[in-house]
């Protein structure tokens, strides 16, 4: 790794030996972007477009350089660049104009942390950080841009700090975390969109002149769009081609815009800033942007995913949970819904233990007055008519059976029918004089207020302080509306949504640091707030309320573009499926879930003895393979037939591979497809542990493997390969 300065050319070059990022000063005043891509030994000014005369624009001196053609590293508005700015601040003049001037650059001894936002971390030698100091000549704002390049992941971490050194307030209205300039060319744009029960769907379309944008105004990142974009070669595939990817380490409103100008050049941005956001920066105060993770891959989407997976696993997830197998859990929701009791808990937990599961999770219903969602949210007092002895009795019961105990919470919400709301109606987000909107019979608490945060922390400490809770499922089931706070003056209401997220992070920081042994799982009506910001506190996240095996292949494929499989909750549930009504075989439901964070969510008393025996074999298989799967590399494979999916994990030493192939519909007249593997050692021999057949790694990757005909829809096949020298295959009857 190195950060190299060339004073003669006014350049700085960041490289880890695999990728390079180059910036250059124009006349020592302006910071330009010059290169991002495969590693260079040195940049000597190549690839820079030659100046050519343009009209209807503004010139920089007599050089035929134009402000709306220069590749700005961090562009501003009002001085001749008419593309989207990355920085908008209004100072004493009131003019929406900035002139961002370079001051200095310096290499930091260590990557700076944050007291308010989740950011990646690195030990000495694992990263190098460049700080670039600039000043806005119009408003006087001081801006420091941070660039961190990691030694073990082809990722650049980007964020900013803005300080007001003056004597009058400044108003921030747009502050991107990253702005990347790409040379003119033909590109596709990939984003992830969706809705409840249909998260992380992939949208790929040619990039065109003008701006293409995704974002969220939901107060959370939301299921509508992931805080992510990828700009790529139109020929890029899962395994080949150029991909530039970016994700935001943040859990609230965001905007992501990719703009191609009339000459074909591309500006891609991610961060805060739309009509809902503003921030008053008082004299002496500093504002931090969320961190963005920027990656380059020359090996298609899998290469991008591997880069993101590496940086999230090693530099964002809590060290307590890095490489640690997660317990196979049983969740009570689809087996009990709101109608919980100690008798049901004992019955389900006893069966779960017999089948080899390790964690029993009591979902919603334990605190409700009735068996619906209309009351009690916010009070968090156990209904002892349902659970005599309270949560401690339930925990003791489950622990006595040899299982860990988990509990569901939705701390951010409050019911109208609750003691908390009756005592503190002003604690919710609301506009004075306007009846607030309910969502799922709930309001949202104003987490920007210190007294609200203290109340929630006291509740959580009361339960977690008993030492009897091993897992928390933290849910959030409605978006923000009426985003106004009684604690802020009128001119600062544009800060409410961001302050809500900062308040959430403050709560999560205290709770996860106070109880490092507790496993936290994030949930928001499924995957509505599954983002890198939450992963800094939650070692796993519930991927979707839709547990249908067919739909989950698409949902998990989308999320796997960004997130490693062990953080994505995947449950085997009942059939016909509660969300879709679709019937799929038990072995298919397990196969689709087994590469991810495995759990079960169904009424075990309704399973036949044969089904329970199959589940026991599945759990034993999953536990035997857990260690090497968590350390392995996840692959998505190209397939030839619509409706087919193939995913796999290859162990770190390439000695093992577990592949799952899903086929939607049986086609008796279709050509038999060959499924090609990825990531194997081409010089090694591999044994299929189910058939005993031996294949070369090169053979499996180039020629592929065909499957025996199966006259069944929604069929899934698990193929476990072990190198010939391996003897402990880590499989059971579930793989036969």
Tab-separated table of C-alpha atoms in Angstrom, residues 34-316:
chain	number	residue	atom	x	y	z
A	34	UNK	CA	-7.796	11.685	-12.919
A	35	UNK	CA	-8.066	7.910	-12.555
A	36	UNK	CA	-9.741	5.026	-10.743
A	37	UNK	CA	-9.133	1.459	-11.895
A	38	UNK	CA	-6.533	-1.320	-12.047
A	39	UNK	CA	-3.299	-0.530	-10.228
A	40	UNK	CA	-0.729	1.660	-11.967
A	41	UNK	CA	2.956	1.735	-11.082
A	42	UNK	CA	2.882	5.478	-11.657
A	43	UNK	CA	0.568	7.996	-13.301
A	44	UNK	CA	2.293	10.409	-15.695
A	45	UNK	CA	-0.632	12.346	-17.094
A	46	UNK	CA	-1.922	9.793	-19.580
A	47	UNK	CA	-5.576	9.522	-20.493
A	48	UNK	CA	-6.373	13.204	-19.979
A	49	UNK	CA	-8.617	14.608	-22.749
A	50	UNK	CA	-6.937	17.336	-24.790
A	51	UNK	CA	-8.490	20.820	-24.484
A	52	UNK	CA	-10.875	21.678	-27.318
A	53	UNK	CA	-12.922	24.795	-27.954
A	54	UNK	CA	-16.538	24.852	-26.758
A	55	UNK	CA	-19.188	27.534	-26.867
A	56	UNK	CA	-21.939	28.599	-24.468
A	57	UNK	CA	-19.833	27.906	-21.410
A	58	UNK	CA	-17.218	29.572	-19.214
A	59	UNK	CA	-13.482	29.289	-19.748
A	60	UNK	CA	-10.682	28.774	-17.271
A	61	UNK	CA	-8.214	31.382	-18.493
A	62	UNK	CA	-7.185	31.140	-22.174
A	63	UNK	CA	-6.581	27.396	-22.116
A	64	UNK	CA	-9.751	25.970	-23.695
A	65	UNK	CA	-10.465	24.383	-20.325
A	66	UNK	CA	-14.078	24.788	-19.309
A	67	UNK	CA	-15.598	24.509	-15.866
A	68	UNK	CA	-18.427	22.265	-17.108
A	69	UNK	CA	-15.932	19.897	-18.731
A	70	UNK	CA	-13.322	19.555	-15.987
A	71	UNK	CA	-13.345	16.274	-13.979
A	72	UNK	CA	-13.881	17.823	-10.549
A	73	UNK	CA	-13.074	15.623	-7.569
A	74	UNK	CA	-15.701	17.359	-5.431
A	75	UNK	CA	-17.806	19.672	-7.628
A	76	UNK	CA	-19.626	22.791	-6.431
A	77	UNK	CA	-22.386	25.000	-7.832
A	78	UNK	CA	-22.606	28.493	-9.253
A	79	UNK	CA	-19.133	28.929	-10.797
A	80	UNK	CA	-19.518	27.506	-14.272
A	81	UNK	CA	-20.046	23.781	-13.716
A	82	UNK	CA	-23.700	23.096	-14.491
A	83	UNK	CA	-23.701	19.405	-13.638
A	84	UNK	CA	-24.839	18.180	-10.238
A	85	UNK	CA	-22.762	19.566	-7.346
A	86	UNK	CA	-21.522	17.495	-4.417
A	87	UNK	CA	-21.428	20.423	-1.985
A	88	UNK	CA	-24.033	23.140	-1.424
A	89	UNK	CA	-23.714	25.589	1.446
A	90	UNK	CA	-25.287	29.008	1.916
A	91	UNK	CA	-23.284	31.549	3.877
A	92	UNK	CA	-23.731	35.179	4.894
A	93	UNK	CA	-24.094	36.313	1.263
A	94	UNK	CA	-27.188	34.145	0.781
A	95	UNK	CA	-25.933	33.138	-2.660
A	96	UNK	CA	-26.032	29.400	-3.563
A	97	UNK	CA	-22.484	29.670	-4.916
A	98	UNK	CA	-19.266	28.006	-3.750
A	99	UNK	CA	-15.628	28.233	-4.759
A	100	UNK	CA	-13.812	25.232	-3.286
A	101	UNK	CA	-10.076	25.879	-3.054
A	102	UNK	CA	-7.382	23.363	-2.174
A	103	UNK	CA	-5.378	24.073	0.989
A	104	UNK	CA	-3.255	21.006	1.731
A	105	UNK	CA	-3.113	17.239	1.799
A	106	UNK	CA	-1.683	14.978	4.451
A	107	UNK	CA	-1.372	11.281	5.281
A	108	UNK	CA	-2.927	10.335	8.627
A	109	UNK	CA	-1.386	7.956	11.146
A	110	UNK	CA	-4.670	6.044	11.424
A	111	UNK	CA	-8.123	6.004	9.915
A	112	UNK	CA	-10.315	8.524	11.776
A	113	UNK	CA	-13.366	7.194	13.573
A	114	UNK	CA	-16.653	8.936	14.277
A	115	UNK	CA	-18.565	9.697	17.459
A	116	UNK	CA	-21.926	9.888	15.675
A	117	UNK	CA	-21.916	7.703	12.542
A	118	UNK	CA	-20.917	4.116	11.762
A	119	UNK	CA	-17.692	3.984	9.752
A	120	UNK	CA	-15.272	1.281	8.724
A	121	UNK	CA	-12.260	0.653	10.946
A	122	UNK	CA	-8.771	-0.709	10.335
A	123	UNK	CA	-5.757	-1.665	12.384
A	124	UNK	CA	-2.340	-0.178	11.537
A	125	UNK	CA	-1.106	-1.614	8.257
A	126	UNK	CA	-4.610	-2.534	7.090
A	127	UNK	CA	-5.290	0.838	5.500
A	128	UNK	CA	-3.864	4.237	4.654
A	129	UNK	CA	-5.841	7.463	4.851
A	130	UNK	CA	-5.375	10.698	2.927
A	131	UNK	CA	-6.945	13.927	4.236
A	132	UNK	CA	-7.459	16.783	1.769
A	133	UNK	CA	-8.189	20.187	3.305
A	134	UNK	CA	-10.171	22.731	1.294
A	135	UNK	CA	-11.974	25.982	1.951
A	136	UNK	CA	-15.064	27.503	0.370
A	137	UNK	CA	-13.994	31.015	-0.565
A	138	UNK	CA	-17.632	32.194	-0.615
A	139	UNK	CA	-19.101	30.868	2.656
A	140	UNK	CA	-15.825	30.362	4.518
A	141	UNK	CA	-16.696	26.719	5.292
A	142	UNK	CA	-13.694	24.447	5.856
A	143	UNK	CA	-14.015	21.035	4.188
A	144	UNK	CA	-11.826	17.993	4.801
A	145	UNK	CA	-12.150	15.069	2.400
A	146	UNK	CA	-11.024	11.654	3.682
A	147	UNK	CA	-9.857	8.808	1.425
A	148	UNK	CA	-9.007	5.414	2.938
A	149	UNK	CA	-7.599	2.599	0.817
A	150	UNK	CA	-7.608	-0.880	2.329
A	151	UNK	CA	-4.786	-3.377	2.002
A	152	UNK	CA	-7.064	-6.428	1.803
A	153	UNK	CA	-10.083	-5.089	-0.134
A	154	UNK	CA	-10.203	-3.181	-3.406
A	155	UNK	CA	-12.270	-0.444	-1.815
A	156	UNK	CA	-11.837	3.284	-1.207
A	157	UNK	CA	-13.754	4.616	1.828
A	158	UNK	CA	-14.889	8.241	1.302
A	159	UNK	CA	-16.419	10.852	3.609
A	160	UNK	CA	-16.225	14.539	4.525
A	161	UNK	CA	-16.214	16.828	7.521
A	162	UNK	CA	-17.483	20.403	7.164
A	163	UNK	CA	-16.568	22.971	9.810
A	164	UNK	CA	-17.857	26.501	10.264
A	165	UNK	CA	-14.864	28.609	11.393
A	166	UNK	CA	-16.780	31.883	11.054
A	167	UNK	CA	-19.024	33.896	13.329
A	168	UNK	CA	-22.360	33.388	11.547
A	169	UNK	CA	-24.354	30.191	10.874
A	170	UNK	CA	-24.057	28.314	7.579
A	171	UNK	CA	-26.814	26.251	5.950
A	172	UNK	CA	-25.922	22.915	4.325
A	173	UNK	CA	-28.449	21.609	1.799
A	174	UNK	CA	-26.483	19.086	-0.243
A	175	UNK	CA	-23.458	17.132	0.895
A	176	UNK	CA	-22.503	14.044	-1.040
A	177	UNK	CA	-20.241	11.419	0.489
A	178	UNK	CA	-18.678	10.580	-2.853
A	179	UNK	CA	-18.544	12.046	-6.343
A	180	UNK	CA	-16.802	9.936	-8.985
A	181	UNK	CA	-15.922	11.226	-12.439
A	182	UNK	CA	-15.699	8.599	-15.201
A	183	UNK	CA	-14.430	9.228	-18.735
A	184	UNK	CA	-16.803	9.469	-21.683
A	185	UNK	CA	-18.051	6.124	-22.833
A	186	UNK	CA	-20.928	3.687	-23.027
A	187	UNK	CA	-22.127	2.387	-19.658
A	188	UNK	CA	-24.953	0.497	-17.995
A	189	UNK	CA	-26.384	1.451	-14.613
A	190	UNK	CA	-27.337	-1.206	-12.053
A	191	UNK	CA	-29.476	-0.420	-8.998
A	192	UNK	CA	-31.542	-2.472	-6.537
A	193	UNK	CA	-35.223	-1.617	-6.122
A	194	UNK	CA	-38.196	-3.283	-4.454
A	195	UNK	CA	-41.007	-3.203	-1.920
A	196	UNK	CA	-42.126	-5.205	1.079
A	197	UNK	CA	-41.743	-8.943	0.352
A	198	UNK	CA	-39.962	-8.181	-2.918
A	199	UNK	CA	-36.731	-6.507	-1.864
A	200	UNK	CA	-33.431	-6.137	-3.750
A	201	UNK	CA	-34.684	-6.654	-7.294
A	202	UNK	CA	-32.058	-5.860	-9.920
A	203	UNK	CA	-32.573	-3.046	-12.427
A	204	UNK	CA	-30.025	-2.751	-15.247
A	205	UNK	CA	-30.397	-0.241	-18.055
A	206	UNK	CA	-28.152	1.713	-20.439
A	207	UNK	CA	-26.926	5.016	-19.061
A	208	UNK	CA	-28.218	7.959	-21.084
A	209	UNK	CA	-27.655	11.706	-21.252
A	210	UNK	CA	-29.107	13.376	-18.209
A	211	UNK	CA	-29.479	12.293	-14.593
A	212	UNK	CA	-30.711	8.909	-13.391
A	213	UNK	CA	-31.449	8.810	-9.677
A	214	UNK	CA	-32.613	6.576	-6.848
A	215	UNK	CA	-33.054	7.460	-3.211
A	216	UNK	CA	-35.274	7.427	-0.152
A	217	UNK	CA	-37.560	9.917	1.565
A	218	UNK	CA	-38.912	7.253	3.935
A	219	UNK	CA	-36.663	8.276	6.824
A	220	UNK	CA	-34.896	4.937	6.471
A	221	UNK	CA	-33.059	3.550	3.477
A	222	UNK	CA	-36.354	1.674	2.774
A	223	UNK	CA	-37.130	-1.333	0.553
A	224	UNK	CA	-37.663	0.950	-2.452
A	225	UNK	CA	-33.987	1.432	-3.303
A	226	UNK	CA	-30.729	0.257	-1.805
A	227	UNK	CA	-28.142	3.031	-1.163
A	228	UNK	CA	-26.072	1.604	-3.991
A	229	UNK	CA	-25.222	2.026	-7.644
A	230	UNK	CA	-22.949	0.257	-10.089
A	231	UNK	CA	-21.730	1.820	-13.331
A	232	UNK	CA	-20.455	-0.871	-15.647
A	233	UNK	CA	-19.362	-1.985	-19.065
A	234	UNK	CA	-22.479	-3.004	-21.065
A	235	UNK	CA	-20.809	-6.384	-21.648
A	236	UNK	CA	-20.138	-7.031	-17.948
A	237	UNK	CA	-21.386	-10.323	-16.500
A	238	UNK	CA	-21.229	-12.088	-13.161
A	239	UNK	CA	-17.690	-13.240	-13.894
A	240	UNK	CA	-16.151	-10.718	-16.303
A	241	UNK	CA	-16.075	-7.037	-17.192
A	242	UNK	CA	-15.524	-3.629	-15.614
A	243	UNK	CA	-17.765	-2.589	-12.717
A	244	UNK	CA	-17.568	0.542	-10.544
A	245	UNK	CA	-19.718	0.105	-7.424
A	246	UNK	CA	-20.682	2.340	-4.510
A	247	UNK	CA	-22.657	1.774	-1.306
A	248	UNK	CA	-23.455	4.151	1.541
A	249	UNK	CA	-22.827	3.251	5.196
A	250	UNK	CA	-26.053	4.899	6.343
A	251	UNK	CA	-29.598	3.966	7.355
A	252	UNK	CA	-31.677	7.057	6.535
A	253	UNK	CA	-32.727	9.234	3.614
A	254	UNK	CA	-30.173	9.314	0.810
A	255	UNK	CA	-29.841	10.231	-2.826
A	256	UNK	CA	-27.792	8.490	-5.491
A	257	UNK	CA	-27.458	10.186	-8.868
A	258	UNK	CA	-25.551	9.173	-11.972
A	259	UNK	CA	-25.367	11.885	-14.616
A	260	UNK	CA	-24.021	11.620	-18.138
A	261	UNK	CA	-23.359	14.937	-19.853
A	262	UNK	CA	-23.867	15.769	-23.517
A	263	UNK	CA	-20.278	14.764	-24.294
A	264	UNK	CA	-20.565	11.329	-22.663
A	265	UNK	CA	-18.636	11.972	-19.419
A	266	UNK	CA	-20.196	10.498	-16.259
A	267	UNK	CA	-20.520	11.885	-12.739
A	268	UNK	CA	-21.760	9.406	-10.111
A	269	UNK	CA	-22.665	10.542	-6.589
A	270	UNK	CA	-24.056	9.197	-3.329
A	271	UNK	CA	-24.914	10.947	-0.098
A	272	UNK	CA	-27.287	13.331	1.653
A	273	UNK	CA	-29.200	16.120	0.056
A	274	UNK	CA	-32.617	16.579	-1.510
A	275	UNK	CA	-35.482	18.956	-0.871
A	276	UNK	CA	-36.145	17.364	2.546
A	277	UNK	CA	-32.661	17.964	3.988
A	278	UNK	CA	-31.020	21.064	5.424
A	279	UNK	CA	-28.635	21.554	8.316
A	280	UNK	CA	-27.738	24.711	10.209
A	281	UNK	CA	-24.049	24.700	11.087
A	282	UNK	CA	-23.354	27.091	13.952
A	283	UNK	CA	-19.958	28.771	14.370
A	284	UNK	CA	-17.387	26.261	15.576
A	285	UNK	CA	-19.537	23.226	14.754
A	286	UNK	CA	-18.619	20.331	12.454
A	287	UNK	CA	-20.886	18.175	10.294
A	288	UNK	CA	-19.896	14.662	9.170
A	289	UNK	CA	-21.219	12.948	6.083
A	290	UNK	CA	-21.969	9.230	6.085
A	291	UNK	CA	-19.165	7.087	4.721
A	292	UNK	CA	-19.346	5.719	1.175
A	293	UNK	CA	-17.521	2.597	-0.020
A	294	UNK	CA	-16.282	2.830	-3.597
A	295	UNK	CA	-14.937	-0.205	-5.444
A	296	UNK	CA	-13.530	-1.179	-8.818
A	297	UNK	CA	-13.783	-4.687	-10.252
A	298	UNK	CA	-12.387	-6.050	-13.477
A	299	UNK	CA	-14.009	-9.444	-12.766
A	300	UNK	CA	-17.662	-8.528	-13.151
A	301	UNK	CA	-20.298	-8.510	-10.426
A	302	UNK	CA	-18.711	-11.303	-8.428
A	303	UNK	CA	-15.516	-9.273	-8.194
A	304	UNK	CA	-17.499	-6.265	-6.938
A	305	UNK	CA	-19.299	-8.464	-4.408
A	306	UNK	CA	-16.069	-10.001	-3.132
A	307	UNK	CA	-14.646	-6.529	-2.548
A	308	UNK	CA	-17.724	-5.389	-0.632
A	309	UNK	CA	-17.969	-8.648	1.330
A	310	UNK	CA	-14.326	-8.379	2.400
A	311	UNK	CA	-14.549	-4.806	3.639
A	312	UNK	CA	-17.837	-5.408	5.483
A	313	UNK	CA	-16.629	-8.638	7.089
A	314	UNK	CA	-13.243	-7.341	8.199
A	315	UNK	CA	-13.721	-3.605	8.636
A	316	UNK	CA	-17.370	-2.953	9.600
